[in-house]
Short mmCIF file of C-alpha atoms and ligand atoms in Angstrom, two decimals:
data_model
loop_
_atom_site.label_atom_id
_atom_site.label_comp_id
_atom_site.label_asym_id
_atom_site.label_seq_id
_atom_site.Cartn_x
_atom_site.Cartn_y
_atom_site.Cartn_z
CA MET A 148 81.76 -67.72 -3.09
CA SER A 149 81.47 -68.44 0.40
CA VAL A 150 77.92 -69.10 2.76
CA PHE A 151 76.48 -67.11 5.54
CA GLY A 152 75.77 -68.81 8.85
CA ALA A 153 75.73 -66.17 11.54
CA SER A 154 74.57 -66.47 15.09
CA ARG A 155 72.24 -63.45 16.21
CA GLY A 156 73.83 -63.31 20.53
CA ASN A 157 77.85 -61.43 19.62
CA SER A 158 77.04 -58.40 17.17
CA GLU A 159 78.16 -55.87 17.53
CA VAL A 160 74.99 -52.49 17.33
CA PHE A 161 74.78 -51.47 14.21
CA SER A 162 72.55 -48.51 13.72
CA GLY A 163 72.18 -44.63 12.76
CA PHE A 164 73.78 -45.12 9.78
CA MET A 165 73.32 -42.07 7.46
CA SER A 166 70.88 -44.52 4.30
CA SER A 167 72.66 -42.45 1.69
CA TYR A 168 74.02 -44.96 -1.05
CA LYS A 169 75.10 -44.73 -4.36
CA ARG A 170 73.87 -47.34 -6.97
CA VAL A 171 75.51 -48.90 -9.96
CA ILE A 172 74.26 -51.61 -13.18
CA LEU A 173 76.74 -54.26 -12.84
CA CYS A 174 76.53 -55.84 -16.35
CA LYS A 175 78.22 -59.55 -16.69
CA TYR A 176 79.49 -60.64 -19.78
CA GLY A 177 78.04 -64.15 -21.42
CA GLU A 178 79.88 -65.92 -24.67
CA VAL A 179 81.99 -62.42 -24.60
CA ALA A 180 83.46 -63.84 -21.51
CA LEU A 181 84.53 -66.52 -23.50
CA LYS A 182 87.40 -64.32 -25.73
CA GLY A 183 90.76 -64.28 -25.86
CA ALA A 184 92.35 -61.34 -27.65
CA ASN A 185 88.83 -60.45 -29.13
CA LYS A 186 87.54 -59.12 -26.08
CA PRO A 187 88.10 -55.82 -26.31
CA HIS A 188 86.85 -55.44 -29.86
CA PHE A 189 83.46 -56.98 -28.25
CA GLU A 190 83.57 -54.85 -25.23
CA GLU A 191 83.65 -51.75 -26.92
CA LEU A 192 80.55 -52.85 -29.52
CA MET A 193 78.46 -53.72 -25.86
CA MET A 194 79.52 -50.36 -24.62
CA LYS A 195 78.50 -48.33 -27.68
CA ASP A 196 74.89 -49.79 -27.47
CA LEU A 197 74.73 -49.19 -24.26
CA ARG A 198 76.03 -45.28 -24.67
CA GLU A 199 73.65 -44.60 -27.17
CA ARG A 200 70.78 -46.22 -25.20
CA ALA A 201 72.03 -44.53 -22.63
CA ALA A 202 72.12 -40.52 -24.08
CA ARG A 203 68.02 -40.53 -24.44
CA ILE A 204 67.87 -41.26 -20.83
CA GLY A 205 70.24 -39.81 -18.56
CA SER A 206 73.70 -38.83 -18.26
CA PHE A 207 75.79 -42.48 -17.20
CA ASN A 208 79.15 -43.28 -17.06
CA ILE A 209 79.88 -46.09 -18.65
CA TYR A 210 83.25 -48.17 -17.93
CA SER A 211 83.96 -52.04 -18.44
CA ALA A 212 86.13 -53.80 -15.52
CA GLN A 213 87.24 -57.14 -14.74
CA SER A 214 84.56 -58.82 -17.10
CA THR A 215 81.42 -56.42 -15.88
CA VAL A 216 80.16 -53.47 -17.95
CA TYR A 217 79.11 -51.05 -15.30
CA ILE A 218 76.62 -47.87 -15.10
CA GLU A 219 76.26 -45.39 -13.11
CA PRO A 220 74.61 -42.33 -12.79
CA GLN A 221 75.93 -39.45 -12.88
CA GLY A 222 72.97 -37.47 -10.93
CA ASP A 223 70.38 -37.60 -8.78
CA ASP A 224 67.50 -38.11 -11.10
CA ASP A 225 68.76 -39.92 -13.83
CA ASP A 226 66.38 -43.37 -14.25
CA ILE A 227 68.16 -46.13 -13.21
CA ASP A 228 66.01 -48.87 -13.40
CA ALA A 229 64.60 -47.45 -17.43
CA MET A 230 68.55 -47.53 -17.93
CA LEU A 231 68.23 -51.19 -16.59
CA ASP A 232 65.27 -52.07 -18.54
CA GLU A 233 67.24 -50.82 -21.73
CA ALA A 234 70.65 -52.96 -20.38
CA ALA A 235 68.29 -55.71 -20.52
CA HIS A 236 68.25 -55.64 -24.39
CA THR A 237 71.42 -54.92 -25.32
CA PHE A 238 73.06 -58.54 -26.12
CA GLY A 239 76.44 -59.48 -25.09
CA PHE A 240 75.87 -59.06 -20.68
CA SER A 241 73.68 -62.79 -19.62
CA ALA A 242 72.57 -61.09 -15.97
CA LEU A 243 72.06 -58.04 -14.27
CA THR A 244 72.44 -56.40 -11.62
CA LEU A 245 71.58 -53.29 -9.23
CA ALA A 246 74.39 -53.04 -7.31
CA ALA A 247 74.31 -49.70 -4.15
CA VAL A 248 78.17 -49.13 -3.90
CA ALA A 249 79.60 -48.59 -0.75
CA ASP A 250 83.29 -48.13 0.08
CA LYS A 251 86.09 -50.86 0.84
CA ASN A 252 85.75 -51.10 4.11
CA ILE A 253 83.64 -53.52 6.44
CA ASP A 254 81.37 -50.82 8.29
CA ASP A 255 79.83 -49.01 5.11
CA ILE A 256 79.58 -52.46 3.75
CA LYS A 257 77.34 -52.98 6.37
CA ARG A 258 75.58 -50.00 6.21
CA VAL A 259 74.72 -50.45 2.32
CA THR A 260 73.36 -53.34 3.03
CA VAL A 261 71.51 -52.27 5.99
CA ASP A 262 70.20 -49.06 4.14
CA TYR A 263 69.25 -51.17 0.88
CA ILE A 264 67.92 -54.73 0.90
CA VAL A 265 66.43 -54.81 4.85
CA PRO A 266 63.80 -51.73 3.82
CA ALA A 267 62.85 -54.00 0.65
CA LEU A 268 62.43 -57.88 2.82
CA PRO A 269 59.13 -57.87 4.77
CA ALA A 270 59.62 -58.68 8.73
CA GLY A 271 59.61 -62.88 9.37
CA ALA A 272 61.60 -63.08 5.66
CA SER A 273 64.56 -65.34 5.61
CA PHE A 274 67.98 -64.72 3.67
CA ARG A 275 71.15 -65.84 2.64
CA ALA A 276 74.44 -63.31 2.33
CA ASP A 277 77.06 -64.65 -0.14
CA ALA A 278 80.72 -62.66 -0.64
CA LYS A 279 82.78 -62.78 -3.47
CA ARG A 280 86.38 -61.13 -2.76
CA ALA A 281 87.19 -60.46 -6.37
CA ASP A 282 90.09 -58.12 -5.06
CA LYS A 283 92.71 -60.03 -3.39
CA THR A 284 94.03 -57.38 -0.44
CA PHE A 285 90.12 -56.85 1.09
CA PRO A 286 91.69 -57.54 4.52
CA MET A 287 88.14 -60.28 5.30
CA LYS A 288 87.89 -63.30 3.14
CA SER A 289 84.31 -64.00 1.72
CA PRO A 290 83.20 -66.14 4.73
CA GLU A 291 83.97 -63.59 7.49
CA ILE A 292 82.64 -60.74 5.18
CA ALA A 293 79.77 -62.55 4.70
CA ALA A 294 79.27 -63.13 7.90
CA SER A 295 79.49 -59.84 9.34
CA VAL A 296 76.98 -58.65 6.70
CA GLY A 297 74.94 -61.22 8.13
CA GLU A 298 74.82 -60.73 11.53
CA ALA A 299 73.90 -56.26 10.75
CA VAL A 300 70.97 -57.75 8.85
CA LEU A 301 69.74 -59.26 11.32
CA GLU A 302 70.35 -56.55 14.29
CA ALA A 303 69.01 -54.75 12.11
CA SER A 304 66.01 -56.17 12.14
CA PRO A 305 65.82 -58.74 14.36
CA SER A 306 62.17 -59.72 12.68
CA LEU A 307 64.58 -62.21 10.09
CA ARG A 308 66.23 -64.69 9.72
CA VAL A 309 68.71 -67.27 7.89
CA ASP A 310 67.78 -69.87 5.19
CA LEU A 311 70.44 -70.86 3.38
CA HIS A 312 69.20 -73.48 1.33
CA ASN A 313 66.08 -71.94 0.24
CA PRO A 314 65.82 -67.64 1.59
CA ASP A 315 62.96 -65.43 0.16
CA LYS A 316 66.23 -62.95 -0.89
CA ASN A 317 69.68 -63.57 -1.89
CA ILE A 318 72.25 -60.67 -0.74
CA THR A 319 75.32 -60.61 -1.99
CA VAL A 320 78.55 -58.67 -1.54
CA GLU A 321 81.20 -57.78 -4.50
CA VAL A 322 84.16 -56.60 -3.44
CA ARG A 323 85.93 -55.41 -6.46
CA GLU A 324 88.43 -52.93 -7.77
CA ARG A 325 87.00 -49.74 -7.29
CA GLY A 326 84.11 -50.36 -4.51
CA ALA A 327 82.31 -52.68 -2.67
CA TYR A 328 78.87 -53.40 -4.65
CA ILE A 329 75.81 -55.25 -2.53
CA HIS A 330 72.91 -56.53 -4.80
CA GLY A 331 70.28 -58.74 -4.36
CA ASP A 332 69.15 -61.58 -7.50
CA GLN A 333 70.63 -60.57 -10.67
CA ILE A 334 67.66 -60.82 -13.90
CA LYS A 335 68.87 -62.69 -17.22
CA GLY A 336 70.61 -60.15 -19.52
CA ALA A 337 69.42 -60.71 -23.28
CA GLY A 338 72.56 -62.69 -24.18
CA GLY A 339 74.03 -64.05 -27.58
CA MET A 340 76.80 -61.57 -29.52
CA PRO A 341 77.18 -58.08 -29.33
CA ARG A 342 74.99 -55.88 -31.85
CA GLY A 343 76.67 -55.19 -35.02
CA SER A 344 79.31 -57.88 -34.06
CA ASN A 345 78.18 -60.41 -36.79
CA GLY A 346 77.69 -58.31 -40.43
CA ARG A 347 73.95 -56.93 -41.20
CA GLY A 348 71.53 -58.82 -42.82
CA ILE A 349 67.80 -58.13 -44.65
CA LEU A 350 64.50 -59.48 -42.80
CA LEU A 351 61.46 -60.65 -45.04
CA LEU A 352 59.06 -58.91 -42.14
CA SER A 353 55.91 -60.37 -42.99
CA GLY A 354 52.61 -59.73 -40.51
CA GLY A 355 52.83 -62.98 -39.05
CA ILE A 356 54.41 -64.85 -35.93
CA ASP A 357 57.19 -66.29 -37.47
CA SER A 358 59.39 -63.92 -39.08
CA PRO A 359 59.60 -61.46 -36.25
CA VAL A 360 61.06 -64.38 -34.12
CA ALA A 361 63.41 -64.73 -37.06
CA GLY A 362 64.87 -61.34 -36.47
CA TYR A 363 65.48 -61.82 -33.07
CA MET A 364 67.36 -64.92 -33.47
CA MET A 365 69.47 -63.42 -35.40
CA MET A 366 69.70 -59.72 -34.05
CA ARG A 367 70.82 -62.20 -31.04
CA ARG A 368 73.80 -63.51 -32.52
CA GLY A 369 75.48 -59.78 -33.30
CA VAL A 370 73.51 -60.00 -36.95
CA GLY A 371 72.31 -55.24 -37.41
CA LEU A 372 69.10 -55.60 -39.59
CA GLU A 373 67.28 -53.97 -42.33
CA ALA A 374 63.54 -55.31 -43.02
CA VAL A 375 61.66 -56.03 -46.64
CA HIS A 376 58.39 -55.88 -46.42
CA PHE A 377 56.08 -57.55 -49.75
CA GLU A 378 52.29 -55.28 -49.72
CA SER A 379 49.45 -55.99 -53.04
CA PHE A 380 47.42 -53.19 -52.14
CA PRO A 381 44.29 -52.88 -52.68
CA TYR A 382 44.35 -57.07 -51.67
CA THR A 383 46.37 -56.02 -48.78
CA SER A 384 45.29 -53.04 -46.01
CA GLU A 385 46.81 -50.45 -45.12
CA ALA A 386 46.42 -51.50 -41.77
CA ALA A 387 48.03 -54.32 -42.72
CA ARG A 388 51.11 -52.18 -43.12
CA GLU A 389 50.79 -50.58 -40.20
CA LYS A 390 51.44 -54.41 -38.37
CA VAL A 391 54.48 -54.56 -40.20
CA LEU A 392 55.35 -51.53 -38.80
CA ALA A 393 54.64 -52.42 -35.36
CA LEU A 394 56.60 -55.44 -35.88
CA ALA A 395 59.48 -53.69 -36.72
CA LYS A 396 59.21 -51.11 -33.77
CA ILE A 397 59.25 -54.27 -31.33
CA LEU A 398 62.29 -55.27 -32.75
CA THR A 399 63.71 -51.66 -32.56
CA SER A 400 63.75 -52.51 -28.50
CA TRP A 401 67.06 -54.60 -29.01
CA CYS A 402 67.92 -53.17 -32.46
CA GLY A 403 67.73 -48.73 -31.71
CA SER A 404 66.21 -47.79 -35.27
CA MET A 405 65.56 -50.05 -38.18
CA LYS A 406 64.87 -49.33 -41.69
CA VAL A 407 61.78 -50.95 -42.97
CA HIS A 408 61.72 -50.85 -47.35
CA ILE A 409 58.39 -51.36 -48.36
CA ILE A 410 57.87 -53.04 -52.06
CA SER A 411 54.28 -53.23 -54.18
CA VAL A 412 54.47 -56.54 -55.49
CA THR A 413 50.70 -56.39 -56.73
CA HIS A 414 50.78 -55.95 -60.85
CA ILE A 415 53.19 -59.22 -60.25
CA GLN A 416 50.71 -61.11 -58.55
CA GLU A 417 48.13 -60.27 -61.54
CA GLU A 418 50.57 -61.32 -64.34
CA LEU A 419 51.03 -63.84 -62.03
CA LYS A 420 47.04 -65.16 -61.66
CA ALA A 421 46.69 -64.61 -65.65
CA HIS A 422 49.72 -66.04 -67.44
CA ALA A 423 51.17 -68.63 -64.81
CA LYS A 424 49.61 -72.15 -63.42
CA GLU A 425 47.54 -72.00 -60.27
CA ASP A 426 49.43 -74.53 -58.47
CA TYR A 427 53.00 -72.82 -58.62
CA PHE A 428 51.71 -69.24 -57.81
CA THR A 429 53.28 -69.53 -54.71
CA LEU A 430 56.79 -70.67 -55.29
CA LEU A 431 56.77 -67.86 -58.45
CA LEU A 432 55.52 -64.91 -55.94
CA ARG A 433 58.54 -66.20 -53.21
CA ARG A 434 60.77 -66.34 -56.53
CA PHE A 435 60.02 -62.39 -56.76
CA MET A 436 60.53 -62.09 -52.75
CA MET A 437 63.98 -63.48 -53.41
CA ARG A 438 64.88 -60.89 -56.67
CA LEU A 439 63.40 -58.16 -54.48
CA SER A 440 64.94 -58.88 -51.83
CA LEU A 441 68.61 -59.07 -52.92
CA ARG A 442 68.01 -55.69 -55.03
CA VAL A 443 67.56 -54.37 -51.47
CA GLN A 444 70.13 -56.47 -49.81
CA ARG A 445 72.65 -55.01 -52.22
CA PHE A 446 70.95 -50.87 -51.82
CA ALA A 447 71.31 -51.38 -48.40
CA GLY A 448 74.89 -52.81 -48.62
CA SER A 449 73.79 -55.85 -46.34
CA ASP A 450 75.34 -59.35 -46.50
CA CYS A 451 72.55 -62.19 -46.23
CA LEU A 452 68.51 -62.16 -46.41
CA ILE A 453 66.63 -63.92 -43.06
CA THR A 454 62.81 -65.42 -43.51
CA GLY A 455 60.91 -66.94 -41.00
CA GLU A 456 60.76 -70.44 -43.24
CA SER A 457 60.22 -73.54 -40.78
CA LEU A 458 60.65 -76.81 -42.49
CA GLY A 459 57.38 -78.08 -44.12
CA GLN A 460 55.33 -75.28 -42.28
CA VAL A 461 53.54 -75.01 -45.56
CA ALA A 462 53.81 -76.26 -49.03
CA SER A 463 56.35 -73.11 -49.81
CA GLN A 464 58.66 -74.62 -47.30
CA THR A 465 59.48 -77.77 -48.21
CA MET A 466 62.84 -78.79 -48.68
CA GLN A 467 62.11 -79.09 -52.90
CA ALA A 468 60.28 -75.72 -52.73
CA LEU A 469 62.69 -74.27 -50.37
CA ALA A 470 65.13 -75.17 -52.84
CA VAL A 471 63.69 -73.70 -55.99
CA THR A 472 63.81 -70.33 -53.84
CA ASP A 473 67.39 -70.67 -53.11
CA GLU A 474 67.93 -70.82 -56.98
CA ILE A 475 67.73 -67.05 -56.71
CA ALA A 476 70.37 -65.59 -54.42
CA ASP A 477 73.79 -65.35 -54.44
CA VAL A 478 74.05 -64.83 -50.91
CA PRO A 479 73.89 -66.85 -48.01
CA VAL A 480 69.61 -67.07 -47.21
CA PHE A 481 69.27 -67.81 -43.40
CA ARG A 482 66.07 -69.20 -42.21
CA PRO A 483 66.98 -69.77 -38.13
CA LEU A 484 63.98 -71.11 -37.26
CA ILE A 485 64.22 -73.92 -39.67
CA GLY A 486 63.91 -76.95 -37.46
CA MET A 487 61.91 -75.15 -34.55
CA ASP A 488 58.10 -76.12 -34.14
CA LYS A 489 55.52 -73.65 -34.25
CA GLU A 490 54.69 -74.43 -30.14
CA GLU A 491 58.21 -73.07 -29.74
CA ILE A 492 57.91 -70.46 -32.01
CA VAL A 493 55.45 -68.50 -30.47
CA ALA A 494 57.25 -68.98 -26.90
CA ILE A 495 59.67 -66.43 -28.49
CA SER A 496 57.01 -64.63 -29.95
CA ARG A 497 55.30 -63.85 -27.22
CA LYS A 498 59.05 -63.50 -25.14
CA ILE A 499 59.88 -60.87 -27.12
CA GLY A 500 56.50 -59.50 -27.22
CA ALA A 501 55.41 -59.50 -30.27
CA PHE A 502 53.10 -62.00 -29.96
CA GLU A 503 49.46 -60.25 -29.70
CA THR A 504 50.51 -57.56 -32.78
CA SER A 505 51.14 -61.02 -34.38
CA ILE A 506 47.84 -62.42 -34.26
CA LEU A 507 46.13 -59.43 -35.12
CA PRO A 508 44.12 -60.52 -37.94
CA TYR A 509 45.70 -59.33 -41.21
CA GLU A 510 45.63 -59.94 -45.43
CA ASP A 511 49.28 -61.20 -46.28
CA CYS A 512 50.12 -61.02 -50.41
CA CYS A 513 51.13 -64.85 -49.68
CA THR A 514 47.12 -65.28 -48.59
CA VAL A 515 46.42 -63.30 -52.02
CA PHE A 516 44.98 -65.34 -54.96
CA THR A 517 45.98 -68.47 -52.53
CA PRO A 518 46.32 -71.15 -54.75
CA GLN A 519 44.30 -74.28 -53.98
CA HIS A 520 46.95 -77.16 -54.48
CA PRO A 521 49.68 -75.53 -54.14
CA LYS A 522 52.72 -77.78 -55.47
CA THR A 523 54.60 -78.83 -52.87
CA ARG A 524 57.24 -81.18 -54.52
CA PRO A 525 58.49 -78.32 -57.76
CA SER A 526 60.89 -78.88 -60.16
CA LEU A 527 62.98 -75.71 -61.31
CA GLU A 528 62.89 -77.19 -64.90
CA ASN A 529 58.90 -76.30 -64.31
CA VAL A 530 59.48 -73.77 -62.68
CA ILE A 531 61.25 -71.96 -65.11
CA MET A 532 58.95 -72.73 -67.65
CA GLN A 533 56.40 -71.55 -65.76
CA GLU A 534 57.98 -67.92 -65.65
CA LYS A 535 58.31 -68.35 -69.43
CA ARG A 536 55.22 -66.77 -69.81
CA ILE A 537 55.79 -63.58 -68.14
CA ASP A 538 58.42 -60.91 -68.53
CA VAL A 539 60.08 -61.94 -64.90
CA ASP A 540 62.87 -58.40 -65.79
CA ALA A 541 60.38 -55.76 -66.27
CA LEU A 542 58.23 -57.31 -63.59
CA THR A 543 60.63 -56.60 -60.65
CA ASP A 544 61.94 -53.93 -62.07
CA GLU A 545 58.51 -52.44 -62.20
CA ALA A 546 58.79 -53.35 -58.38
CA TRP A 547 61.37 -52.16 -57.48
CA SER A 548 60.12 -48.97 -58.53
CA THR A 549 57.93 -48.72 -56.09
CA HIS A 550 60.55 -49.55 -53.76
CA GLU A 551 60.31 -46.97 -50.46
CA ILE A 552 61.91 -46.96 -47.04
CA VAL A 553 60.33 -46.26 -43.79
CA THR A 554 62.65 -45.64 -40.58
CA VAL A 555 61.37 -47.03 -37.12
CA GLU A 556 63.18 -45.85 -34.40
P1 ATP B 701 55.01 -65.61 -40.72
O1 ATP B 701 56.70 -66.13 -41.03
O2 ATP B 701 56.22 -64.11 -40.42
O3 ATP B 701 54.53 -65.97 -39.80
P2 ATP B 701 53.81 -66.26 -42.63
O4 ATP B 701 53.77 -67.97 -41.68
O5 ATP B 701 52.03 -66.96 -42.69
O6 ATP B 701 54.38 -65.43 -41.64
P3 ATP B 701 55.02 -67.67 -44.58
O7 ATP B 701 53.64 -67.44 -45.70
O8 ATP B 701 55.27 -68.67 -44.29
O9 ATP B 701 54.59 -66.93 -43.83
O10 ATP B 701 56.14 -67.05 -45.69
C1 ATP B 701 57.35 -67.63 -45.06
C2 ATP B 701 58.35 -66.47 -45.02
O11 ATP B 701 58.74 -65.50 -46.17
C3 ATP B 701 58.05 -65.23 -44.00
O12 ATP B 701 58.41 -66.12 -42.65
C4 ATP B 701 58.77 -64.38 -44.01
O13 ATP B 701 60.32 -64.15 -43.62
C5 ATP B 701 58.18 -64.27 -45.78
N1 ATP B 701 57.80 -63.53 -46.07
C6 ATP B 701 56.29 -64.13 -46.34
N2 ATP B 701 55.20 -63.19 -46.94
C7 ATP B 701 55.78 -62.42 -46.79
C8 ATP B 701 55.41 -60.17 -47.14
N3 ATP B 701 55.02 -59.89 -46.66
N4 ATP B 701 56.67 -59.39 -47.19
C9 ATP B 701 58.23 -59.84 -46.71
N5 ATP B 701 58.31 -61.47 -46.18
C10 ATP B 701 56.94 -62.06 -46.11
MG1 MG B 702 55.75 -68.98 -41.54
#
């Protein structure tokens, strides 16, 4: 990378060029750049994700070269800004830029820079120009390209000024294999691992703050998601179900579409209320949720369960309580929020746009018949004794017979 340091005196006259140029989105790899022989596999997944998104917007040519995916609109009215937003929700990329494309000669690079960048700069603004020459056959070196481009910008708009340390606008010229790309600042990519690169999981999705965040964090590591939601109609309302579907919809910005499995636990809760000791109530319900989630997991052919639990957050999330719930599971149960404070979880919830929906008032089946003093250090032995008072298998089968699937796009 080099730094532009031009003086304004002797630059060539630079005006009167046509203002047309093509735009392209450059998507730079995150962790995937570090992959060795497996890199093409991950690149394919990232491009598959982008192509699915692009198909909803217009006609785009998508290809990869030099650890970058290029997205080129094919027609004049393809909405490149909408595509940029989609790319920003595609896992695997660390940074994105909307670049203007120039031919690989310095005159065209200057023309496009002036046409693309100068109109976006207010009078008196400062800038800094940098160049990266990935194509070493290009006759000018990076510092020369940067200086030449900087001069052209100053010539075109003399009120602008160079500031190398704290510029209002960074201008970057990248000379690559197929062309020269001119862009301003990068935007942050979604990061993480490509969609579909790391198995599939069933997210236990309530209407609260934590579980959508847990789902987002696992999706970000490449896990494909389906969700299961337990409702307790008429103790929980239709509005509570709608809220959960709205949260699932927010997650689809990253995963395209999601199946939400809905299961009623009303009768289980009534039986627990009638026959089990009150302080075990929540724990026993959570074990039923596990049994039913495992059925969904097998039904969907998924690999794991995912919950929004965080150590010590509530009585059912102590070490001992989690052990008692986990005892049911024969696949991994991932709890990506286990070591996080609520404040940190809320920050991610806001970032993914779920928070305002999550805090809408609602009833969750977990808040129906909540015990006054839930057991925080349950023993498995006592829990199993409580379960002997009810017909666990019949209740599980009956709840499973209420299984519905809603696909959220
Ligand atoms: P959230 O964790 O979503 O903010 P919460 O903290 O009120 O809600 P808890 O009672 O702490 O929920 O439940 C812990 C976890 O159990 C949730 O993060 C979620 O994964 C799962 N869970 C709770 N209620 C339900 C439900 N009705 N349907 C599906 N999963 C649920
Ligand atoms: Mg919680």
